[in-house]
XYZ file of C-alpha atoms in Angstrom:
492
model
C -86.247 -21.460 -34.556
C -84.983 -22.721 -37.889
C -87.180 -21.620 -40.783
C -88.118 -24.072 -43.493
C -86.721 -23.297 -46.938
C -88.259 -24.863 -50.029
C -86.306 -24.948 -53.251
C -88.154 -25.537 -56.511
C -86.176 -25.964 -59.742
C -87.755 -24.615 -62.937
C -85.611 -25.476 -65.957
C -84.854 -22.872 -68.604
C -82.255 -22.573 -71.387
C -78.958 -20.701 -71.017
C -75.970 -20.223 -73.280
C -72.747 -18.276 -72.762
C -69.287 -17.790 -74.238
C -68.336 -20.708 -76.512
C -70.711 -23.203 -74.916
C -74.277 -23.517 -73.785
C -76.109 -25.661 -71.303
C -79.458 -26.196 -69.717
C -79.731 -24.024 -66.664
C -82.445 -23.524 -64.114
C -84.153 -20.792 -62.187
C -84.290 -21.874 -58.560
C -87.239 -20.487 -56.636
C -86.404 -20.357 -52.936
C -89.264 -19.891 -50.487
C -88.324 -18.555 -47.060
C -91.237 -17.694 -44.841
C -93.709 -15.765 -46.991
C -91.041 -14.509 -49.387
C -89.874 -16.003 -52.661
C -86.422 -15.503 -54.150
C -85.090 -16.334 -57.618
C -81.644 -17.872 -57.463
C -79.603 -17.698 -60.683
C -78.220 -20.997 -61.910
C -75.990 -22.369 -64.677
C -75.252 -25.853 -65.955
C -71.490 -26.330 -66.348
C -70.295 -29.655 -67.791
C -73.710 -31.142 -66.992
C -73.555 -30.050 -63.346
C -75.857 -27.443 -61.851
C -74.251 -24.391 -60.236
C -75.892 -21.722 -58.058
C -74.884 -18.069 -57.802
C -73.327 -16.850 -54.530
C -74.752 -13.307 -54.513
C -78.253 -14.761 -54.738
C -77.559 -16.908 -51.685
C -76.429 -13.812 -49.818
C -79.783 -12.141 -50.555
C -81.556 -15.108 -48.981
C -79.307 -15.786 -45.998
C -77.865 -12.310 -45.479
C -74.320 -11.683 -44.359
C -71.426 -9.933 -46.087
C -69.249 -10.828 -49.059
C -65.574 -9.827 -49.092
C -63.291 -10.253 -52.112
C -59.547 -10.720 -52.265
C -58.987 -10.381 -56.041
C -55.213 -10.885 -55.831
C -55.630 -14.226 -54.070
C -58.813 -15.129 -55.976
C -60.522 -15.694 -52.629
C -64.089 -14.826 -51.580
C -65.242 -14.697 -47.952
C -68.917 -14.983 -47.008
C -69.618 -13.932 -43.432
C -73.107 -15.200 -42.579
C -74.548 -15.286 -39.049
C -71.749 -16.550 -36.797
C -70.107 -18.516 -39.611
C -67.536 -17.745 -42.294
C -67.129 -19.452 -45.674
C -63.881 -19.144 -47.608
C -63.990 -19.934 -51.339
C -60.968 -20.087 -53.662
C -61.849 -19.615 -57.318
C -61.321 -22.667 -59.523
C -60.618 -24.919 -56.512
C -63.047 -27.580 -55.192
C -61.891 -27.041 -51.595
C -63.766 -24.609 -49.351
C -63.490 -23.674 -45.699
C -66.465 -23.326 -43.329
C -65.116 -21.920 -40.083
C -62.305 -24.428 -39.342
C -63.649 -27.334 -41.402
C -62.416 -28.225 -44.902
C -64.937 -29.516 -47.449
C -64.173 -30.998 -50.867
C -66.994 -30.086 -53.275
C -65.430 -32.320 -55.967
C -66.273 -29.645 -58.550
C -64.445 -26.292 -58.537
C -65.853 -22.910 -57.592
C -66.471 -21.108 -60.901
C -66.372 -17.460 -62.000
C -68.737 -16.663 -64.883
C -69.489 -13.153 -66.156
C -68.131 -11.626 -62.952
C -70.276 -13.833 -60.686
C -69.237 -16.657 -58.362
C -71.041 -19.985 -58.863
C -71.018 -22.995 -56.518
C -71.850 -26.633 -57.393
C -75.421 -27.077 -56.174
C -75.386 -30.809 -55.411
C -72.251 -30.774 -53.240
C -72.483 -27.297 -51.697
C -76.101 -27.528 -50.544
C -75.348 -30.194 -47.874
C -72.637 -27.891 -46.484
C -75.142 -25.047 -46.373
C -77.494 -27.336 -44.446
C -75.142 -27.153 -41.469
C -76.203 -23.505 -41.081
C -79.913 -23.772 -41.891
C -81.364 -27.086 -43.102
C -83.490 -26.591 -46.233
C -86.065 -28.816 -47.894
C -85.112 -29.320 -51.542
C -87.641 -30.274 -54.204
C -85.794 -30.835 -57.490
C -87.347 -31.424 -60.917
C -85.040 -33.619 -62.982
C -84.542 -33.311 -66.747
C -84.885 -37.027 -67.452
C -87.006 -36.537 -70.582
C -83.932 -35.860 -72.767
C -80.876 -38.032 -73.386
C -79.049 -35.417 -75.515
C -78.009 -33.028 -72.767
C -75.455 -30.473 -73.806
C -73.369 -29.045 -76.633
C -69.980 -27.362 -76.453
C -67.816 -25.888 -79.192
C -64.229 -24.688 -78.874
C -61.804 -23.340 -81.459
C -58.380 -24.928 -81.892
C -55.256 -23.703 -83.663
C -55.978 -25.868 -86.717
C -59.749 -26.313 -86.477
C -62.497 -26.805 -83.934
C -63.819 -29.341 -81.422
C -67.531 -30.082 -80.966
C -68.626 -32.080 -77.911
C -72.155 -33.439 -77.487
C -72.980 -34.740 -74.004
C -75.344 -37.703 -73.660
C -76.896 -39.517 -70.728
C -76.571 -42.880 -72.505
C -74.728 -44.342 -75.512
C -76.680 -43.805 -78.746
C -76.151 -45.086 -82.270
C -75.519 -42.161 -84.587
C -74.621 -41.169 -88.138
C -72.732 -38.040 -89.083
C -72.203 -36.314 -92.431
C -71.548 -32.931 -94.039
C -73.947 -31.198 -96.400
C -73.777 -28.171 -98.719
C -73.423 -24.666 -97.266
C -71.158 -26.050 -94.516
C -73.895 -27.897 -92.626
C -72.822 -30.645 -90.217
C -75.643 -33.169 -89.637
C -75.767 -35.614 -86.698
C -78.607 -38.152 -86.420
C -79.150 -40.030 -83.139
C -81.200 -43.241 -83.162
C -83.560 -43.189 -80.140
C -82.289 -39.709 -79.357
C -84.426 -37.279 -77.348
C -83.570 -33.599 -77.744
C -84.941 -30.251 -76.578
C -85.576 -28.829 -80.054
C -86.210 -25.264 -78.880
C -83.010 -25.015 -76.872
C -80.683 -26.579 -79.425
C -82.223 -24.576 -82.292
C -81.192 -21.328 -80.579
C -77.510 -22.208 -80.310
C -75.167 -19.773 -82.089
C -71.595 -18.595 -81.677
C -70.714 -15.491 -83.721
C -68.347 -16.295 -86.600
C -68.168 -20.001 -85.602
C -71.631 -21.610 -85.458
C -73.809 -19.490 -87.744
C -77.041 -21.431 -87.322
C -78.400 -24.527 -85.603
C -81.496 -26.678 -86.057
C -82.819 -29.556 -83.962
C -85.571 -32.008 -84.873
C -87.389 -34.728 -82.964
C -88.808 -37.561 -85.091
C -91.323 -40.095 -83.814
C -91.891 -43.567 -85.246
C -93.181 -46.978 -84.254
C -89.593 -48.097 -83.587
C -88.993 -45.340 -81.035
C -87.981 -42.316 -83.051
C -84.762 -40.352 -83.477
C -83.281 -36.887 -83.099
C -81.291 -34.741 -85.516
C -78.912 -31.892 -84.719
C -77.694 -29.676 -87.590
C -74.961 -27.049 -87.231
C -73.993 -24.577 -89.970
C -70.289 -23.896 -89.622
C -68.531 -20.694 -90.638
C -66.395 -22.580 -93.186
C -65.718 -26.021 -94.602
C -63.241 -28.277 -92.798
C -61.661 -30.974 -95.007
C -60.841 -33.417 -92.197
C -63.433 -34.808 -89.789
C -62.942 -37.320 -86.954
C -65.459 -38.514 -84.377
C -65.715 -41.024 -81.518
C -67.553 -41.750 -78.281
C -65.774 -41.165 -74.979
C -67.257 -42.605 -71.802
C -66.556 -41.232 -68.339
C -66.049 -43.103 -65.034
C -69.390 -41.882 -63.638
C -71.448 -43.205 -66.560
C -71.853 -40.149 -68.809
C -70.960 -40.093 -72.510
C -69.518 -37.586 -74.971
C -69.550 -37.612 -78.740
C -66.394 -35.738 -79.732
C -66.187 -34.334 -83.264
C -62.870 -32.893 -84.428
C -62.804 -30.718 -87.570
C -59.359 -29.902 -88.942
C -57.894 -27.596 -91.569
C -55.147 -28.805 -93.880
C -53.434 -25.420 -94.222
C -49.997 -25.532 -92.658
C -49.021 -22.761 -90.262
C -46.030 -20.809 -91.546
C -43.165 -20.664 -89.050
C -42.210 -17.258 -87.745
C -38.750 -15.839 -88.509
C -37.746 -16.493 -84.898
C -38.495 -20.205 -85.320
C -36.005 -20.394 -88.202
C -33.181 -18.988 -86.104
C -30.640 -21.326 -84.503
C -31.713 -21.739 -80.866
C -29.363 -21.509 -77.942
C -28.317 -24.818 -76.408
C -30.183 -25.513 -73.173
C -30.007 -29.179 -72.179
C -32.856 -31.121 -70.579
C -30.854 -33.452 -68.360
C -32.460 -33.593 -64.910
C -35.441 -35.955 -64.936
C -37.674 -36.337 -61.872
C -39.703 -39.564 -61.704
C -42.564 -39.603 -59.203
C -44.086 -43.006 -58.317
C -47.511 -42.092 -56.918
C -48.733 -42.865 -53.393
C -46.699 -45.130 -51.059
C -46.632 -46.155 -47.409
C -50.022 -45.981 -45.726
C -51.474 -44.521 -48.927
C -51.892 -47.554 -51.193
C -53.634 -45.580 -53.923
C -56.214 -47.548 -55.880
C -56.559 -51.284 -55.188
C -57.644 -53.757 -57.872
C -60.342 -56.455 -57.524
C -57.632 -59.062 -56.790
C -55.825 -56.832 -54.301
C -53.120 -55.372 -56.545
C -51.978 -52.063 -55.057
C -51.304 -49.020 -57.187
C -48.338 -47.957 -55.025
C -46.458 -51.219 -55.772
C -47.141 -51.258 -59.508
C -46.098 -47.659 -60.153
C -42.906 -47.972 -58.089
C -41.819 -50.922 -60.239
C -42.540 -48.950 -63.430
C -40.597 -45.956 -62.071
C -37.540 -48.105 -61.284
C -37.681 -49.635 -64.768
C -37.892 -46.162 -66.311
C -34.908 -45.024 -64.247
C -32.902 -48.025 -65.466
C -33.743 -47.280 -69.114
C -32.704 -43.643 -68.788
C -29.461 -44.467 -66.967
C -28.491 -47.032 -69.613
C -29.361 -44.827 -72.572
C -26.752 -43.233 -74.810
C -27.810 -39.797 -73.626
C -24.927 -38.080 -71.849
C -25.155 -36.093 -68.611
C -28.597 -37.397 -67.629
C -29.400 -37.156 -63.924
C -32.361 -39.216 -62.722
C -34.081 -38.702 -59.364
C -37.024 -40.571 -57.830
C -39.301 -38.969 -55.237
C -39.399 -42.358 -53.485
C -37.404 -45.551 -54.008
C -39.296 -47.807 -51.613
C -42.671 -48.217 -49.917
C -42.818 -44.982 -47.961
C -45.290 -42.110 -47.914
C -44.119 -38.783 -49.336
C -46.503 -35.790 -49.011
C -47.574 -34.244 -52.303
C -46.012 -30.886 -51.523
C -42.693 -32.540 -50.582
C -42.584 -34.256 -53.971
C -42.845 -30.912 -55.758
C -40.306 -29.338 -53.383
C -37.867 -32.204 -54.051
C -38.208 -31.720 -57.816
C -37.572 -27.986 -57.577
C -34.590 -28.397 -55.244
C -32.984 -30.820 -57.699
C -33.443 -28.263 -60.484
C -35.568 -30.654 -62.495
C -36.023 -30.152 -66.226
C -38.924 -32.638 -66.460
C -41.344 -34.120 -63.919
C -43.225 -37.360 -64.658
C -45.702 -38.671 -62.070
C -46.762 -42.306 -62.591
C -50.148 -43.664 -61.460
C -52.776 -46.323 -62.158
C -56.331 -45.186 -62.816
C -59.529 -46.415 -61.136
C -63.259 -45.997 -61.629
C -66.514 -47.307 -60.169
C -67.321 -48.833 -63.548
C -65.049 -51.858 -63.899
C -65.367 -51.690 -67.676
C -63.447 -48.381 -67.766
C -60.096 -49.025 -69.442
C -57.093 -47.491 -71.153
C -54.213 -45.109 -70.638
C -54.501 -41.369 -70.190
C -51.934 -38.591 -69.802
C -52.653 -35.381 -67.881
C -50.977 -32.010 -67.672
C -51.684 -29.240 -65.175
C -54.586 -26.911 -65.952
C -58.112 -26.391 -64.727
C -60.117 -29.583 -65.261
C -62.360 -29.220 -68.317
C -64.768 -32.086 -67.819
C -66.321 -34.460 -65.318
C -63.946 -37.305 -66.174
C -60.863 -35.184 -65.529
C -62.379 -33.964 -62.256
C -62.966 -37.558 -61.154
C -59.307 -38.471 -61.767
C -58.195 -35.202 -60.167
C -60.189 -35.965 -57.001
C -58.822 -39.531 -56.886
C -55.147 -38.555 -57.133
C -55.484 -35.468 -54.914
C -57.021 -37.591 -52.140
C -53.485 -38.242 -50.885
C -53.763 -34.872 -49.149
C -55.897 -36.653 -46.513
C -52.825 -38.651 -45.420
C -50.764 -35.534 -44.826
C -52.364 -34.542 -41.516
C -52.722 -36.613 -38.329
C -56.252 -37.858 -37.708
C -58.340 -35.194 -36.006
C -55.561 -32.610 -36.066
C -56.489 -29.106 -37.262
C -54.969 -27.967 -40.522
C -52.277 -25.344 -40.096
C -52.051 -22.173 -42.153
C -49.412 -23.443 -44.574
C -51.451 -26.537 -45.399
C -54.583 -24.485 -45.960
C -52.646 -22.263 -48.315
C -51.600 -25.422 -50.125
C -55.095 -26.904 -50.338
C -56.835 -23.631 -51.138
C -54.314 -22.758 -53.818
C -54.598 -19.290 -55.254
C -53.698 -20.061 -58.844
C -52.398 -22.756 -61.172
C -48.764 -22.684 -62.250
C -48.999 -22.168 -66.007
C -45.531 -21.066 -67.116
C -44.799 -24.455 -68.693
C -48.332 -25.176 -69.906
C -47.445 -25.611 -73.600
C -44.379 -27.759 -72.889
C -46.353 -29.922 -70.454
C -49.129 -30.365 -73.001
C -46.581 -31.361 -75.668
C -44.835 -33.807 -73.326
C -48.194 -35.397 -72.503
C -49.033 -35.781 -76.191
C -45.643 -37.280 -77.071
C -45.840 -39.850 -74.260
C -49.431 -40.630 -75.238
C -48.329 -41.336 -78.829
C -45.755 -43.845 -77.593
C -48.231 -45.480 -75.199
C -50.577 -46.041 -78.151
C -47.748 -47.699 -80.092
C -46.448 -49.936 -77.305
C -49.598 -51.020 -75.420
C -52.527 -53.139 -76.581
C -55.100 -51.254 -74.524
C -57.185 -48.211 -75.515
C -55.760 -44.711 -75.417
C -58.033 -42.205 -73.701
C -55.860 -39.387 -75.003
C -54.497 -36.292 -73.295
C -56.501 -34.286 -70.795
C -55.960 -31.592 -68.193
C -56.712 -31.339 -64.478
C -55.541 -29.575 -61.318
C -53.273 -32.103 -59.608
C -51.563 -30.981 -56.393
C -48.402 -32.929 -57.176
C -47.962 -30.974 -60.434
C -49.088 -27.605 -59.109
C -45.826 -26.462 -57.551
C -43.333 -28.043 -59.920
C -41.627 -25.307 -61.917
C -40.838 -27.385 -64.983
C -42.783 -29.241 -67.688
C -44.835 -31.814 -65.764
C -47.241 -34.629 -66.615
C -49.188 -37.309 -64.765
C -49.376 -40.703 -66.490
C -52.397 -42.912 -65.755
C -50.938 -46.184 -67.003
C -54.084 -48.379 -66.976
C -57.240 -48.994 -64.932
C -56.311 -51.142 -61.948
C -60.054 -51.353 -61.202
C -60.546 -53.220 -64.498
C -59.936 -56.970 -63.861
C -58.217 -57.477 -67.234
C -55.954 -54.462 -66.891
C -55.179 -55.410 -63.275
C -53.861 -58.717 -64.667
C -51.750 -56.820 -67.201
C -50.319 -54.517 -64.534
C -49.310 -57.638 -62.616
C -47.104 -58.760 -65.533
C -43.500 -57.543 -65.656
C -43.567 -57.503 -69.474
C -46.490 -55.061 -69.496
C -44.867 -52.807 -66.887
C -41.682 -52.833 -68.970
C -43.636 -51.714 -72.051
C -45.102 -48.815 -70.072
C -41.635 -47.776 -68.896
C -40.312 -47.982 -72.469
C -43.155 -45.828 -73.806
C -42.518 -43.116 -71.205
C -38.771 -43.391 -71.862
C -39.208 -42.875 -75.613
C -41.552 -39.953 -74.951
C -38.973 -38.262 -72.730
C -36.245 -38.693 -75.360
C -38.460 -37.298 -78.135
C -39.414 -34.316 -75.983
C -35.757 -33.762 -75.101
C -34.779 -33.764 -78.781
C -37.601 -31.382 -79.670
C -37.079 -28.805 -76.916
C -33.434 -29.032 -75.965
C -32.475 -25.944 -77.930
C -35.497 -23.791 -77.129
C -34.740 -22.877 -73.531
C -36.770 -23.573 -70.449
């Protein structure tokens, strides 16, 4: 007989490493016993700890540290988790949790919202969740950069704000109609980075406001800030603080580099065949748009004054090419650069702009949404109802991300993004990172270009115009040439 499990969420405050978030203690009642299940909030999503689940359900945990794989044998079932991948295996069934399995402080954490339904297939629980709807200022993250620092404040809704610096290196942010957990945000510190924090809630007849004050470890002369919305309706206030001190080049950087040409360019038009990719409100198909852009880019490169260029396309017509075959093709051709071309999509039709990605673990919910969208092509790579074979599972449940060309890929993404901003009259959403399958096994600098939102009616119209597609091709072309000039002597 299946026992009833009740889950009660009691919210507490947690902070760790260079970020903090609201977490929760989950009280699980099974029979007459109560268990406390450790929880974290990562990028505004709640995660639950695997060892705690084992104490409740029993079973055995087995680790494969070399492959970054964890097995959980429970009752007659077996789970297989791959760290930092959203794909898990329950017996012979593959599940996409959307969010990756995380490793924090030596513990494995699983996304609560998407993993719990999978767990229900073993023993259906009754979940009673207490939501944190009383606050609209949700989370704060701080990360150090080479020439400064980045502060990100996560919000549940867009808020008017003012931002200024005060004496003693205080950074003050006021949110009109903001609602903040003053106790939690006032306890936020990062040694040698954020020395002190204070949070205030003000009430007034007009609705009140919230203030967040951070005392930084030093003064930063340059300050930039802007709102960034995400496809699923969340918001981030991003604050960039920069130094003006130039970094002195090392002696090695002053030496004459060896010549190492970047001549073999792989262009990857996304999707194709039965996989149309995203489809716009008027029926425009991503696969058709990106193929046209890829052919235009090929023509520009072939007619350039650059000598010895070799250009290869992963597809030249409307056919489906599996993601892994695209990477294999690029490697077999000895590619020096790999550029995958796509059109973005979101549930919110107002979402707009270009965005360039390079391969790394997704850092935020927006990147994960794009990652899930573009990786969905994996579903077309197996006949309907057919079991996945071992090689495909190894592909889906990848052990690690290929990071040898991480810096070059990041630079290529930034250079192309700069040209897109110059050539196109639509917003730039900047450069981001995510774990795309098509980039994962390419052993060369690789980027994925989201040209525009085909789900946005206005940008769908633009993508339907040959002049706009030509501008996109020209921006990518100029980015490739600039990257080639910058890196051609540095070696691959």
